mmCIF file of C-alpha atoms and ligand atoms in Angstrom:
data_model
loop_
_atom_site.group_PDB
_atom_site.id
_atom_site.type_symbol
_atom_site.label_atom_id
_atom_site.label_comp_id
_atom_site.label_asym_id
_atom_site.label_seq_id
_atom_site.Cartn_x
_atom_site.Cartn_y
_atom_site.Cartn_z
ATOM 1 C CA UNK A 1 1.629 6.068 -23.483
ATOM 2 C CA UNK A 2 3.382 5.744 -20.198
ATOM 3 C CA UNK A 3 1.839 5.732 -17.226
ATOM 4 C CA UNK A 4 4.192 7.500 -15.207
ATOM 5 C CA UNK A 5 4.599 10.367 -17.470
ATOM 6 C CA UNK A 6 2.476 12.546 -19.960
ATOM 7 C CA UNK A 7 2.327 11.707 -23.115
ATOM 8 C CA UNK A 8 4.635 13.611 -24.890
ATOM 9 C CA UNK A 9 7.614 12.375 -23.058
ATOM 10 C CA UNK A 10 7.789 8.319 -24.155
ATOM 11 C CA UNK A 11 11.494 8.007 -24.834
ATOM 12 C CA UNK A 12 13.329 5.609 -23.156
ATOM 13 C CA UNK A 13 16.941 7.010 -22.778
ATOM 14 C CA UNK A 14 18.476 4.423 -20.649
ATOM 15 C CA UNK A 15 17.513 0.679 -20.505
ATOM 16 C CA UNK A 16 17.395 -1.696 -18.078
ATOM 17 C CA UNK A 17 20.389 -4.117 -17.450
ATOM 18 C CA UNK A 18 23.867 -4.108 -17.082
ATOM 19 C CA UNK A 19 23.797 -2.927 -13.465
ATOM 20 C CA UNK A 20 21.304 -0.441 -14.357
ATOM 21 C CA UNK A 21 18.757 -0.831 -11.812
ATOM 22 C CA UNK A 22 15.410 1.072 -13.754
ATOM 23 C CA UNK A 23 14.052 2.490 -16.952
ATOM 24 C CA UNK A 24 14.877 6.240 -17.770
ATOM 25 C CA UNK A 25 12.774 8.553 -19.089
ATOM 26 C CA UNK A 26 13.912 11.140 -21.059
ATOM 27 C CA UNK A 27 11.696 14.505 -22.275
ATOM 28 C CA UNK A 28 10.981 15.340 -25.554
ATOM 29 C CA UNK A 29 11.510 19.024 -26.052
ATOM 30 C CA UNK A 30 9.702 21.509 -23.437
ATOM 31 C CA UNK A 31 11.250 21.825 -20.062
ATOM 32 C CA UNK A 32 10.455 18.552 -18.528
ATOM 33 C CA UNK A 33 7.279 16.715 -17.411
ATOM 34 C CA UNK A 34 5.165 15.903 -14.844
ATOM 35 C CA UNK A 35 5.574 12.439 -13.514
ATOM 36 C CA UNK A 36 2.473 10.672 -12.111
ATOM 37 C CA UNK A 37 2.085 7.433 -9.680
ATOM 38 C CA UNK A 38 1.992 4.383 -11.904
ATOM 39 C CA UNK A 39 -0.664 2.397 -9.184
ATOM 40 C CA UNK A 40 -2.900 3.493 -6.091
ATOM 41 C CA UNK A 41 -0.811 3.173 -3.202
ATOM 42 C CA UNK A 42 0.989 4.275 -0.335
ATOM 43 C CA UNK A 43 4.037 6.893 -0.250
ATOM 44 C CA UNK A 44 7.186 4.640 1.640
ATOM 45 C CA UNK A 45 10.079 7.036 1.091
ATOM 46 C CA UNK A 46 10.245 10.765 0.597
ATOM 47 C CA UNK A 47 13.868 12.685 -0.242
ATOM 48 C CA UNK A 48 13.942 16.031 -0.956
ATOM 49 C CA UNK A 49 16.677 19.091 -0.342
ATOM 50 C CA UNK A 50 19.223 16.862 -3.666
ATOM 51 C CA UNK A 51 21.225 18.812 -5.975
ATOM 52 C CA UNK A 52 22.799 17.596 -8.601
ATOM 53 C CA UNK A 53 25.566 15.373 -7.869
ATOM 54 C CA UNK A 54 27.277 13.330 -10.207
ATOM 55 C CA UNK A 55 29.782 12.049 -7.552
ATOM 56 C CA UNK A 56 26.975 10.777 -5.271
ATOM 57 C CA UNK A 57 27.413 7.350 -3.900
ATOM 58 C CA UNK A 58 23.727 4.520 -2.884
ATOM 59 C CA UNK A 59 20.586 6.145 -2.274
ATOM 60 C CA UNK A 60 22.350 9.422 -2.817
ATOM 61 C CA UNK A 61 22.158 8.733 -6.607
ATOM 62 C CA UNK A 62 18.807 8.978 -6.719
ATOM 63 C CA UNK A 63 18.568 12.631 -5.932
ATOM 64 C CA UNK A 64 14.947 13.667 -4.892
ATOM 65 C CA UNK A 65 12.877 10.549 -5.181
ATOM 66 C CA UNK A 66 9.560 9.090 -4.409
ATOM 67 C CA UNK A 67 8.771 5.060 -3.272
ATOM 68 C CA UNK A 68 5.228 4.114 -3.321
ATOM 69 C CA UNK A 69 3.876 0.574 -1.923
ATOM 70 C CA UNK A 70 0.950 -1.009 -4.092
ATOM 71 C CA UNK A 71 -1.631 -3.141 -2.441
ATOM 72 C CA UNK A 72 -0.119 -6.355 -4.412
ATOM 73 C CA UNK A 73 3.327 -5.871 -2.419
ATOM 74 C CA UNK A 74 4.814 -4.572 -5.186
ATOM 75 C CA UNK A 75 6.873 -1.020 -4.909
ATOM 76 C CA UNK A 76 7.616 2.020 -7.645
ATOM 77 C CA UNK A 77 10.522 4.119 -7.296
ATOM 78 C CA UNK A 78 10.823 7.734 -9.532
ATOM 79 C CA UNK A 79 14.470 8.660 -9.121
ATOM 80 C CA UNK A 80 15.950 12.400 -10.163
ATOM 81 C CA UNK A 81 12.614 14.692 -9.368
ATOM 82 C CA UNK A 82 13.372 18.092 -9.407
ATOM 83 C CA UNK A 83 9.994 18.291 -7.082
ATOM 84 C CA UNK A 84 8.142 16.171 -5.092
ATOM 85 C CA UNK A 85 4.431 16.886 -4.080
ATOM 86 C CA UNK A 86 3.828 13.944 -1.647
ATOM 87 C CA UNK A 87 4.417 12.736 1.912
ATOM 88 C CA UNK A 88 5.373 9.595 3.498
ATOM 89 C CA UNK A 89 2.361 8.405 4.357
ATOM 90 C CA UNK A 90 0.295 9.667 2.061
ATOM 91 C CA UNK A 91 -1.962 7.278 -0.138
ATOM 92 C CA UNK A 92 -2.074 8.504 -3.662
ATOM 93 C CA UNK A 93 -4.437 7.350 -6.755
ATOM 94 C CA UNK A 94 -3.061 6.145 -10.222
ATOM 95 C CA UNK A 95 -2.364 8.629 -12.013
ATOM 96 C CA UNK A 96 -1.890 11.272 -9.358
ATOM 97 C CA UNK A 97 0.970 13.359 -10.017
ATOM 98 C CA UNK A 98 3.733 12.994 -7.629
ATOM 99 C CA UNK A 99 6.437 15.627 -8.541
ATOM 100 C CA UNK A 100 8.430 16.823 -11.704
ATOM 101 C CA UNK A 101 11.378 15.554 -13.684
ATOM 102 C CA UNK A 102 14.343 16.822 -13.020
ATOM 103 C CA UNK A 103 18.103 16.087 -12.888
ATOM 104 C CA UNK A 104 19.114 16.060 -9.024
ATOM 105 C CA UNK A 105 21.688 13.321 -8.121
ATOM 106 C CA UNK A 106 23.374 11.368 -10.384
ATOM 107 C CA UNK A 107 21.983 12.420 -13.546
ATOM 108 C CA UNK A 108 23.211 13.619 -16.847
ATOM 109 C CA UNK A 109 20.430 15.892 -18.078
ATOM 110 C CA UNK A 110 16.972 15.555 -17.077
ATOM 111 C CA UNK A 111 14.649 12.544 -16.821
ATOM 112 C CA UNK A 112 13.066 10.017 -14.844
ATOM 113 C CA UNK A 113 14.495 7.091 -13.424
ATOM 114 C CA UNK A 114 12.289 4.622 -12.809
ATOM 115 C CA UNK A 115 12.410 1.325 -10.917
ATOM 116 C CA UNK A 116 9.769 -1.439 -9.876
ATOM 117 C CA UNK A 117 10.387 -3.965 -7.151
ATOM 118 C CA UNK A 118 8.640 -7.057 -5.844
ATOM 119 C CA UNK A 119 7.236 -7.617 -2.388
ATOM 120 C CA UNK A 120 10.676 -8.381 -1.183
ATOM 121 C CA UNK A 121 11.784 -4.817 -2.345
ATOM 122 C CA UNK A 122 14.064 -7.238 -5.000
ATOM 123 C CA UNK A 123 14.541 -4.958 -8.094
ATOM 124 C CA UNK A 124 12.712 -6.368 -11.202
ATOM 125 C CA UNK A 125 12.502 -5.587 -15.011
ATOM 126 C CA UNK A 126 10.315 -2.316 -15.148
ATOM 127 C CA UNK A 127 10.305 -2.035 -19.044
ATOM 128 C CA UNK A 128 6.781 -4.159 -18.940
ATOM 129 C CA UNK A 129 4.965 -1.897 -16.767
ATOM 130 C CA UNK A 130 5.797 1.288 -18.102
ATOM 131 C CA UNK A 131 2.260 0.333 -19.140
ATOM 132 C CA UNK A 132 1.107 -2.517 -17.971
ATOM 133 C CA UNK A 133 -0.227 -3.293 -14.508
ATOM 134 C CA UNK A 134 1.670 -4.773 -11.723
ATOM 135 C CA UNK A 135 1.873 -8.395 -10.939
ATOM 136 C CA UNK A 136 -1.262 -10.075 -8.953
ATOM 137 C CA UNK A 137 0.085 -12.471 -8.059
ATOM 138 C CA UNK A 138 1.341 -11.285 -4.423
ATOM 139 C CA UNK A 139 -2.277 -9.919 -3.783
ATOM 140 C CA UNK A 140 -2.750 -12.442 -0.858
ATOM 141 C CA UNK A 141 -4.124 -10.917 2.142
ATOM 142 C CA UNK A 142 -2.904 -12.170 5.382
ATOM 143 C CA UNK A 143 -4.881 -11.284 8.698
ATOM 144 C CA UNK A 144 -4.966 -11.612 12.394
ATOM 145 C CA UNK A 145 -7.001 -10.262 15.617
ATOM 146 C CA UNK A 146 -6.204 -10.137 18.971
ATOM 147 C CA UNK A 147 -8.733 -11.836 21.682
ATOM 148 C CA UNK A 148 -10.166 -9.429 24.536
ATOM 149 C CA UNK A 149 -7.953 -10.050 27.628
ATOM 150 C CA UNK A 150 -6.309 -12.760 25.650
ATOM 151 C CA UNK A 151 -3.804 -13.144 22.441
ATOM 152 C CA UNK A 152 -2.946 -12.607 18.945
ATOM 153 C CA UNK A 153 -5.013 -15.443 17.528
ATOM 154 C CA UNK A 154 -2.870 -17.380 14.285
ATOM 155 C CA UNK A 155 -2.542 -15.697 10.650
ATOM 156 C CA UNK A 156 -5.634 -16.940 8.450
ATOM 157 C CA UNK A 157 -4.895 -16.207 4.293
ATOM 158 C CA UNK A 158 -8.096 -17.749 3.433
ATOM 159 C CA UNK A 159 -11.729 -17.476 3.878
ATOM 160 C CA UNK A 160 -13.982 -20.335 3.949
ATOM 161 C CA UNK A 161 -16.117 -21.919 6.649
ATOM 162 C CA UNK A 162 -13.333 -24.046 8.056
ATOM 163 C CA UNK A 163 -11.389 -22.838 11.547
ATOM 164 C CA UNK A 164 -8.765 -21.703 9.581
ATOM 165 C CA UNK A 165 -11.127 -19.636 7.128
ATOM 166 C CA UNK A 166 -11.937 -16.836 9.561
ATOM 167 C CA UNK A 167 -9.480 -14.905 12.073
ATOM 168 C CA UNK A 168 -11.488 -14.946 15.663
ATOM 169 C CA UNK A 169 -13.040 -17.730 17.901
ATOM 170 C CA UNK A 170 -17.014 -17.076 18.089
ATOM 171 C CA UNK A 171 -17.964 -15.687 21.654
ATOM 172 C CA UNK A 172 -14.985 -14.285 22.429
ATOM 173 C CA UNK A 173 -14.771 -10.812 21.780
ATOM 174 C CA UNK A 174 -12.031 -8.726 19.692
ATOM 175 C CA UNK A 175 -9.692 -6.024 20.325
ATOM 176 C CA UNK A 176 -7.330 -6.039 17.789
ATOM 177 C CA UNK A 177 -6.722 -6.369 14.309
ATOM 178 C CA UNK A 178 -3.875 -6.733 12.016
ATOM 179 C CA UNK A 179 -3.835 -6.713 7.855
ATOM 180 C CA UNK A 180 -0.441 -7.387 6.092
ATOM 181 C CA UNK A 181 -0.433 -5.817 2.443
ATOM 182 C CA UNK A 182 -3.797 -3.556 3.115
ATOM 183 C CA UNK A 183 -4.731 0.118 4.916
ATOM 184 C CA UNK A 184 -7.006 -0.453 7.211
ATOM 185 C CA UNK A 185 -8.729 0.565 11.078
ATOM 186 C CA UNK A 186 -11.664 -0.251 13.341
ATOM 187 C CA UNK A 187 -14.104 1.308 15.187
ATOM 188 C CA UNK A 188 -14.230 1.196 18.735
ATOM 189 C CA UNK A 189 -17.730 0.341 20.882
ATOM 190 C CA UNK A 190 -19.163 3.539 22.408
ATOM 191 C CA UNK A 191 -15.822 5.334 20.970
ATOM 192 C CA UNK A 192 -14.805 6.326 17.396
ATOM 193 C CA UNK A 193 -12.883 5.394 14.496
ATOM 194 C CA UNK A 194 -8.725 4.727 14.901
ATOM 195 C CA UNK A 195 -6.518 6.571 12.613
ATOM 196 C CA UNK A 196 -5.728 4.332 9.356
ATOM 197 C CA UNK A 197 -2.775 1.790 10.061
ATOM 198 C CA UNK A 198 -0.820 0.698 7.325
ATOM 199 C CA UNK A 199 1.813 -1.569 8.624
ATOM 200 C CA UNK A 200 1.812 -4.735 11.053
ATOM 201 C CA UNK A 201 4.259 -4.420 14.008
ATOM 202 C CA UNK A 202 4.584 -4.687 17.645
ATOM 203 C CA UNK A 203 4.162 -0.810 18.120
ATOM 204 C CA UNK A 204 0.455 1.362 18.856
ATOM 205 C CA UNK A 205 0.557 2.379 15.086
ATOM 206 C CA UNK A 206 1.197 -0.937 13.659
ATOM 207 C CA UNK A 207 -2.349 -3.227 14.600
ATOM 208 C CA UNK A 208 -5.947 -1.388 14.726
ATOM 209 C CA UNK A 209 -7.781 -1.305 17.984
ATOM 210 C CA UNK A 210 -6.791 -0.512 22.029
ATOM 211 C CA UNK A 211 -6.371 -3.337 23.614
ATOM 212 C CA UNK A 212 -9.363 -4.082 25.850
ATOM 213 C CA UNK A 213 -11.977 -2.016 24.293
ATOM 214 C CA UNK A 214 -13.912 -3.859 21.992
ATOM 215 C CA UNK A 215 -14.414 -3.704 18.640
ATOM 216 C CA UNK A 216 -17.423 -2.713 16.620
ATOM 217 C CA UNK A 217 -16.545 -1.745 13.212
ATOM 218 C CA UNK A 218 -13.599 -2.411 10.595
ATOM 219 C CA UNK A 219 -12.678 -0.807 7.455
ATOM 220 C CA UNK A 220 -10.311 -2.836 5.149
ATOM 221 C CA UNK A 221 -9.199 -0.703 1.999
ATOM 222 C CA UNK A 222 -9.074 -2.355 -1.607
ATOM 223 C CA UNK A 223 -10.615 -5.690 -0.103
ATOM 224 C CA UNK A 224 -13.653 -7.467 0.214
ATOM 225 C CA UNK A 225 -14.658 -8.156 4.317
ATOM 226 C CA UNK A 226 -17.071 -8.918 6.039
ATOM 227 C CA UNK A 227 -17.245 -9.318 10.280
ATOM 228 C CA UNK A 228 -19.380 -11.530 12.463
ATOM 229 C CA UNK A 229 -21.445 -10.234 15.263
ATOM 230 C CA UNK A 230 -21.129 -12.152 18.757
ATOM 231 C CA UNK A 231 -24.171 -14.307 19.316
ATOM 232 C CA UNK A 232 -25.027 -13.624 15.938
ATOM 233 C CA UNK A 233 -23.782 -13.950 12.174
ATOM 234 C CA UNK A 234 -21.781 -13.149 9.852
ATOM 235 C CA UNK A 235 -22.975 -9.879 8.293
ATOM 236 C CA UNK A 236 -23.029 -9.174 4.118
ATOM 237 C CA UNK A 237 -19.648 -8.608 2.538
ATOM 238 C CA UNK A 238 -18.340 -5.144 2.151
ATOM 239 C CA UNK A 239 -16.279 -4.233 -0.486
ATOM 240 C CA UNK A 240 -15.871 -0.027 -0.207
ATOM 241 C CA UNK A 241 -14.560 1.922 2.729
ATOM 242 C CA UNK A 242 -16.901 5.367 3.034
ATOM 243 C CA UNK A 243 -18.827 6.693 6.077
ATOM 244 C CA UNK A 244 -22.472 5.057 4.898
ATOM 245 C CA UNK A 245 -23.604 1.839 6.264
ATOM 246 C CA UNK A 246 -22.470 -0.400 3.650
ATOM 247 C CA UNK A 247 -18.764 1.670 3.894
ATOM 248 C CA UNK A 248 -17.739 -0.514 7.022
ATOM 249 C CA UNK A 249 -17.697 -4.736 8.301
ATOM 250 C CA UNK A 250 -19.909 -4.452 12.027
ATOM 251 C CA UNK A 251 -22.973 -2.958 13.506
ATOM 252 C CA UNK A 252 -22.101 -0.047 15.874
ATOM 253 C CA UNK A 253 -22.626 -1.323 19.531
ATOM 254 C CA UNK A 254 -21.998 -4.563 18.801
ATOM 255 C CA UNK A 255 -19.129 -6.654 19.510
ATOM 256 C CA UNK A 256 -17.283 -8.552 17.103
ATOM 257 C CA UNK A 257 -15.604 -12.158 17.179
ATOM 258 C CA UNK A 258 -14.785 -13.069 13.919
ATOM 259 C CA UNK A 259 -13.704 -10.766 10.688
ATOM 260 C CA UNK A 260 -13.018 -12.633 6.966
ATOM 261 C CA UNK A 261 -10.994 -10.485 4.570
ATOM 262 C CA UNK A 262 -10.208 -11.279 0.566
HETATM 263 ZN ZN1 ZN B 1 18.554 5.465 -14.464
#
């Protein structure tokens, strides 16, 4: 069975190759089928408004389509839709359904074209993982925080009890933290929890945290993290995100100086 559609439509009509960039799909009697997000992750690219267009030129081939980013780095792309139900932005479950097949763009009759693509956004075979899992092997996390009246401290990809195994410098308190390949936000002392950020740039939506107001609470989606507590220690590992005490990394009203995320 393939994860991206019901069961009843498993025939591949179109391999992969030979300047064909995905997989199709096609249906097997009925009208079409619903198609479904292969992996949890996080809606990239919404088009909507395609006909069909069998002259259409780049993106414009694709029709209506759908690009999710998984937590490993990895991307899925579901090309042709005839509707979409999701939003940029939007974080969807495996297995959630994300629109129906259709035949908008350029498409001769109606199925799903579907494409997988590394952390580069480098097209790769897709046939495997029509039911397999994606690659692991990009699920590194990479963090950062920003110092109080101070800097971006260094990236840290590791956590052990060297200098290098924890992002922050004890006694000195945070204000600002950034996650590469992970949703995440903080919590802000005497304030409330920050919308969820989900990139890492130089803009307000792209670290967690307003610079100078500290920090007293994280939340780090599909990870394991823990924080440590300024003139204290490092409290237990957390590895859920939910609004109970053991759904966050910090003790409200208590400043933070060092976070560890795997
Ligand atoms: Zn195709």
């Amino acid at each position: 069975m393939y994860r991206v559609l019901t069961n009843s439509s498993k025939r591949i009509t179109g391999k992969y190759g030979n300047g064909h960039l995905g997989v199709d799909l096609g249906w097997v009697g009925g009208s079409g089928d619903n198609v479904y997000a292969h992996s949890a992750g996080v809606v990239v690219k919404v088009v909507t408004g395609k006909s069909k267009d069998t002259s259409s030129r780049g993106d414009d081939t694709y029709g209506n389509y759908v690009k999710i980013k998984h937590s490993d780095g990895y991307y899925t792309l579901y090309a042709h839709l005839e509707s979409v139900d999701v939003k940029v932005g939007e974080h969807v479950e495996a297995g959630q359904k994300i629109g129906y097949m259709g035949e908008t763009g350029n498409a001769f009759g109606k199925h799903l074209h579907f494409e997988v693509r590394n952390k580069e956004d480098r097209i790769v075979n897709p046939t495997p993982y029509l039911t397999e899992d994606l690659p692991e092997a990009s699920n590194k996390v990479e963090y950062r925080v920003h110092i109080l009246g101070g800097s971006w401290l260094p990236w840290v990809s590791k956590v052990d009890d060297t200098q290098e195994g924890y992002a922050g410098i004890y006694g000195k308190t945070i204000d600002g933290i950034q996650v590469r390949g992970r949703r995440y936000r903080a919590h802000i002392l005497g304030g409330s929890w920050l919308p969820v950020v989900d990139k890492v740039d130089d803009t307000a939506n792209g670290y967690a945290g307003i610079y100078g107001r500290p920090i007293d609470g994280i939340q780090i989606y599909d990870s394991q993290y823990r924080a440590h507590i300024k003139g204290g220690k490092w409290l237990p590992w957390v590895s859920k995100v939910d609004n109970k005490a053991s759904g966050y990394a910090g003790l409200y009203g208590k400043n933070i100086d060092g976070i560890q995320i795997k």
